[in-house]
Coordinates of C-alpha atoms in Angstrom, one line a residue:
M10 CA -1.4 12.7 177.6
D11 CA -0.5 10.4 174.9
Q12 CA -2.3 12.6 172.4
E13 CA -0.3 15.6 173.6
T14 CA 2.9 13.8 173.4
E15 CA 2.2 12.7 169.9
L16 CA 1.3 16.3 168.8
L17 CA 4.6 17.5 170.3
A18 CA 6.5 14.8 168.4
E19 CA 4.9 15.8 165.2
A20 CA 5.7 19.5 165.8
I21 CA 9.4 18.7 166.5
T22 CA 9.5 16.5 163.4
S23 CA 8.0 19.3 161.2
L24 CA 10.8 21.6 162.4
K25 CA 13.4 19.3 161.1
S26 CA 14.3 20.4 157.5
N27 CA 15.0 18.0 154.8
P28 CA 18.8 17.5 154.1
N29 CA 20.2 19.9 151.4
Y30 CA 23.5 18.4 150.3
F31 CA 24.5 21.5 148.1
K32 CA 23.8 24.0 150.7
D33 CA 25.2 21.9 153.5
Y34 CA 28.4 20.6 151.9
V35 CA 29.1 21.8 148.3
F36 CA 28.4 25.5 148.8
P37 CA 30.8 26.0 151.8
I38 CA 33.6 24.3 150.0
A39 CA 32.9 26.1 146.7
S40 CA 32.7 29.4 148.5
A41 CA 36.0 29.0 150.2
F42 CA 37.7 27.8 146.9
F43 CA 36.5 30.8 144.8
T44 CA 37.3 33.2 147.7
S45 CA 40.9 31.9 147.6
I46 CA 41.0 32.0 143.7
L47 CA 39.7 35.6 143.8
G48 CA 42.3 36.6 146.4
A49 CA 45.1 35.0 144.4
A50 CA 43.9 36.7 141.2
I51 CA 43.7 40.2 143.0
A52 CA 47.3 39.6 144.3
Y53 CA 48.5 38.5 140.9
F54 CA 47.1 41.5 139.1
T55 CA 48.3 43.9 141.8
L56 CA 51.8 42.4 141.6
R57 CA 51.7 42.8 137.8
Y58 CA 50.6 46.3 138.0
Q59 CA 53.3 47.2 140.5
E60 CA 55.9 45.4 138.3
G61 CA 54.6 47.3 135.3
V62 CA 54.9 50.7 137.1
Q63 CA 58.5 49.8 138.3
I64 CA 59.4 49.0 134.7
E65 CA 58.1 52.4 133.4
K66 CA 60.0 54.1 136.4
E67 CA 63.2 52.4 135.2
K68 CA 62.6 53.6 131.7
M69 CA 62.0 57.2 132.8
D70 CA 65.1 57.1 135.1
A71 CA 67.3 55.7 132.3
T72 CA 65.9 58.4 129.8
N73 CA 66.6 61.2 132.3
K74 CA 70.0 59.9 133.3
W75 CA 71.1 59.8 129.7
T76 CA 69.7 63.2 129.0
L77 CA 71.6 64.7 132.0
N78 CA 74.9 62.9 131.2
I79 CA 74.8 64.0 127.5
E80 CA 73.9 67.6 128.6
E81 CA 76.9 67.6 130.8
A82 CA 79.1 66.2 128.0
R83 CA 77.9 68.9 125.6
S84 CA 78.6 71.6 128.2
T85 CA 82.2 70.2 128.6
L86 CA 82.8 70.6 124.8
F87 CA 81.1 74.1 124.9
A88 CA 83.8 75.0 127.5
V89 CA 86.6 73.7 125.5
K90 CA 85.4 75.3 122.2
G91 CA 84.8 78.6 124.0
N92 CA 88.6 79.0 124.3
Y93 CA 89.1 79.4 120.6
H94 CA 85.7 79.9 118.9
G95 CA 85.8 83.0 116.7
K96 CA 89.6 83.2 116.8
L97 CA 90.5 80.9 114.1
N98 CA 91.3 81.7 110.4
E99 CA 92.3 79.3 107.6
N100 CA 96.1 79.3 108.2
P101 CA 97.1 76.0 110.0
F102 CA 100.0 77.8 111.8
Q103 CA 97.6 80.4 113.2
R104 CA 95.3 77.7 114.3
I105 CA 97.8 75.9 116.5
T106 CA 98.9 79.1 118.2
A107 CA 95.3 80.5 118.6
I108 CA 94.3 77.6 120.7
P109 CA 95.9 77.5 124.2
S110 CA 96.4 74.5 126.4
I111 CA 92.9 73.9 127.7
L112 CA 92.7 72.8 131.3
F113 CA 89.6 70.8 132.0
K114 CA 88.7 67.7 134.0
A115 CA 86.0 65.7 132.4
K116 CA 84.9 62.2 133.1
P117 CA 84.4 59.8 130.1
L118 CA 80.8 58.8 129.6
A119 CA 80.1 55.4 131.1
E120 CA 79.3 52.9 128.3
D121 CA 76.5 51.3 130.2
F122 CA 73.6 50.7 127.6
Q123 CA 71.6 48.0 129.4
G124 CA 69.0 50.4 130.6
L125 CA 68.3 51.6 127.0
S126 CA 67.0 48.2 125.8
F127 CA 63.4 49.6 125.8
I128 CA 64.2 52.0 123.0
V129 CA 64.8 49.3 120.4
P130 CA 61.8 49.1 118.0
V131 CA 59.8 45.8 118.1
G132 CA 57.0 44.3 116.1
N133 CA 55.0 46.9 114.1
D134 CA 57.5 49.6 115.1
T135 CA 60.0 48.3 112.5
K136 CA 57.5 48.9 109.5
D137 CA 58.1 52.6 109.7
E138 CA 61.4 54.5 109.3
I139 CA 63.6 53.6 112.3
P140 CA 64.3 56.7 114.4
K141 CA 67.9 57.7 114.7
W142 CA 68.1 57.4 118.5
S143 CA 66.3 54.0 118.6
Q144 CA 69.6 52.4 117.6
I145 CA 71.9 51.5 120.6
P146 CA 74.9 51.2 118.3
R147 CA 74.3 54.8 117.2
V148 CA 74.4 55.9 120.9
R149 CA 77.5 53.7 121.5
V150 CA 79.3 55.3 118.6
M151 CA 78.5 58.8 120.0
V152 CA 79.7 57.9 123.4
S153 CA 82.9 56.3 122.1
N154 CA 83.7 59.3 120.0
Y155 CA 83.1 61.7 122.8
N156 CA 85.5 59.7 125.1
Y157 CA 88.1 59.5 122.3
L158 CA 87.8 63.3 121.8
L159 CA 88.6 63.9 125.5
E160 CA 91.8 61.8 125.1
L161 CA 92.6 63.7 121.8
W162 CA 92.4 67.1 123.6
E163 CA 94.7 65.8 126.4
Q164 CA 97.2 64.7 123.7
R165 CA 96.8 68.1 122.0
N166 CA 97.7 69.9 125.3
T167 CA 100.7 67.8 125.7
L168 CA 101.9 68.6 122.2
N169 CA 101.1 72.2 122.6
E170 CA 103.3 72.5 125.7
Q171 CA 106.2 70.7 124.0
F172 CA 105.7 73.0 121.0
K173 CA 105.9 76.2 123.0
S174 CA 108.9 74.9 124.9
R175 CA 110.9 74.1 121.8
V176 CA 110.0 77.3 120.0
F177 CA 111.1 79.4 123.0
E178 CA 114.3 77.4 123.4
V179 CA 115.3 78.2 119.8
H180 CA 113.9 81.7 119.2
G181 CA 113.7 83.2 122.7
D182 CA 111.7 86.4 123.0
N183 CA 111.2 86.3 119.2
A184 CA 108.9 83.4 119.7
R185 CA 106.2 86.0 120.7
M186 CA 106.4 87.5 117.2
T187 CA 104.9 85.9 114.1
L188 CA 107.3 83.2 113.0
S189 CA 107.6 81.9 109.4
K190 CA 107.1 78.3 108.5
D191 CA 110.9 77.8 108.3
D192 CA 111.4 79.3 111.7
V193 CA 108.9 76.9 113.3
I194 CA 110.3 73.8 111.5
Q195 CA 113.9 74.9 112.7
A196 CA 112.5 74.8 116.2
V197 CA 110.4 71.7 116.4
G198 CA 111.2 69.7 113.2
Q199 CA 109.0 68.8 110.3
A200 CA 107.7 65.5 111.7
F201 CA 106.7 67.1 115.0
L202 CA 105.0 70.1 113.2
A203 CA 103.0 67.7 110.9
T204 CA 101.9 65.6 113.8
F205 CA 100.8 68.6 115.9
I206 CA 98.9 70.3 113.1
D207 CA 97.2 67.1 112.0
L208 CA 96.1 66.4 115.6
N209 CA 95.0 70.0 116.0
E210 CA 92.8 69.8 113.0
R211 CA 91.3 66.5 114.2
A212 CA 90.4 68.0 117.6
I213 CA 88.8 71.1 116.0
R214 CA 86.7 69.1 113.5
L215 CA 85.7 66.3 115.9
T216 CA 84.7 68.9 118.5
D217 CA 82.3 70.5 116.1
D218 CA 80.8 67.2 114.8
I219 CA 80.3 65.7 118.3
I220 CA 78.8 68.9 119.7
L221 CA 76.2 68.7 117.0
E222 CA 75.6 65.0 117.6
L223 CA 75.1 65.6 121.3
D224 CA 72.8 68.5 120.7
N225 CA 70.7 66.4 118.3
F226 CA 70.5 63.6 121.0
L227 CA 69.3 66.1 123.5
I228 CA 66.5 67.4 121.4
E229 CA 65.4 64.1 119.8
F230 CA 66.1 61.3 122.2
P231 CA 63.7 62.4 125.1
K232 CA 60.8 62.8 122.6
Y233 CA 61.4 59.3 121.2
A234 CA 61.9 57.7 124.5
K235 CA 58.7 59.2 125.8
S236 CA 56.8 57.4 123.1
K237 CA 58.1 54.2 124.6
I238 CA 57.1 54.9 128.2
Q239 CA 53.5 54.6 129.6
T240 CA 53.6 58.0 131.4
K241 CA 50.0 57.7 132.6
R242 CA 51.2 55.2 135.2
L243 CA 53.8 57.6 136.5
K244 CA 51.6 60.8 137.2
H245 CA 52.8 61.0 140.7
Y246 CA 56.4 59.9 140.1
G247 CA 58.0 62.5 137.8
S248 CA 58.3 63.5 134.2
I249 CA 60.7 63.1 131.4
L250 CA 63.4 65.8 131.0
M251 CA 62.8 67.5 127.7
H252 CA 65.5 69.7 126.2
S253 CA 65.4 72.9 124.2
N254 CA 68.1 75.5 123.4
N255 CA 65.5 78.3 123.7
E256 CA 67.3 80.3 121.1
N257 CA 70.1 80.9 123.6
P258 CA 72.6 83.1 121.6
F259 CA 75.6 81.7 123.4
I260 CA 74.6 78.0 122.5
L261 CA 73.6 78.9 119.0
E262 CA 76.9 80.6 118.4
L263 CA 78.9 77.5 119.7
L264 CA 76.8 75.2 117.5
K265 CA 78.4 76.9 114.5
K266 CA 81.2 75.1 112.9
S267 CA 84.8 76.4 112.9
P268 CA 86.3 77.6 109.5
D269 CA 88.0 75.0 107.5
P270 CA 91.8 75.1 107.3
D271 CA 93.7 75.9 104.1
F272 CA 94.0 72.4 102.6
Q273 CA 96.8 73.3 100.3
I274 CA 99.1 74.4 103.2
L275 CA 97.9 71.3 105.2
S276 CA 98.9 69.1 102.2
E277 CA 102.4 70.6 102.1
I278 CA 102.9 70.2 105.9
I279 CA 101.4 66.8 106.5
G280 CA 102.7 65.2 103.2
E281 CA 99.3 64.0 101.9
S282 CA 97.4 64.9 98.8
E283 CA 95.0 67.8 99.2
E284 CA 92.2 65.6 98.0
A285 CA 92.8 62.9 100.6
I286 CA 92.9 65.6 103.3
R287 CA 89.6 67.1 102.2
Q288 CA 88.0 63.7 102.1
R289 CA 89.3 62.9 105.6
H290 CA 88.2 66.2 106.9
A291 CA 84.7 65.8 105.4
T292 CA 84.2 62.5 107.2
G293 CA 85.4 63.8 110.5
Y294 CA 88.9 62.4 110.2

């Protein structure tokens, strides 16, 4: 009996393993620690990826918003220019009578450039020639000029109504006929006529220049902005709106500049030297 008991005790003792401190204590703790580290790393990189995607979305949204806004602005100026394009000659008197009061309701472009910060070249980008539409000040000038032009056309409309009213008051039905310079001055005065014609020429010239600037933005800006956006991250979100005139004859016709005025006559009316007026006209007034 004692022998059996002793054998049983030895068997039980043999079943008892030697203590393994790494397996019993260190490994469970280390496993839990690395699991938490791995989970935190996965969460971190997932969040970074989502933030990166969101940033690219904001870039694309800003690009498309500006493209649509500028396209609307260009369409507004096309509508304005369509009232007189092809009807102007070099005579300043003909040019004020050939353009009617233009009724339009256009909103100024919002001067919100915060979303365009991504287009500014950084690092190695500045080693090459700086693209025209990578400069926010250039975009700001374009927007400011467009908003100024809208105000200019409104002022021109006001002067045009005053001009017609004064001419009809003085000349009656004869106002529908071709009037001489002296007849016009008799009706409205030299100062009013000089102001009206000068403003009229400013509106014509700036409309041409700004249409071309807006058109260049529409063609070049989306292509440049695309180079600054990681479009691979946005395969299922959308695409950048690219612009093309598609050889549209209506658009191509309105992109042509209006004929220049007779600077000698302008000089006589406005009271400035012909050279000064030419220089002012060449720089867009």
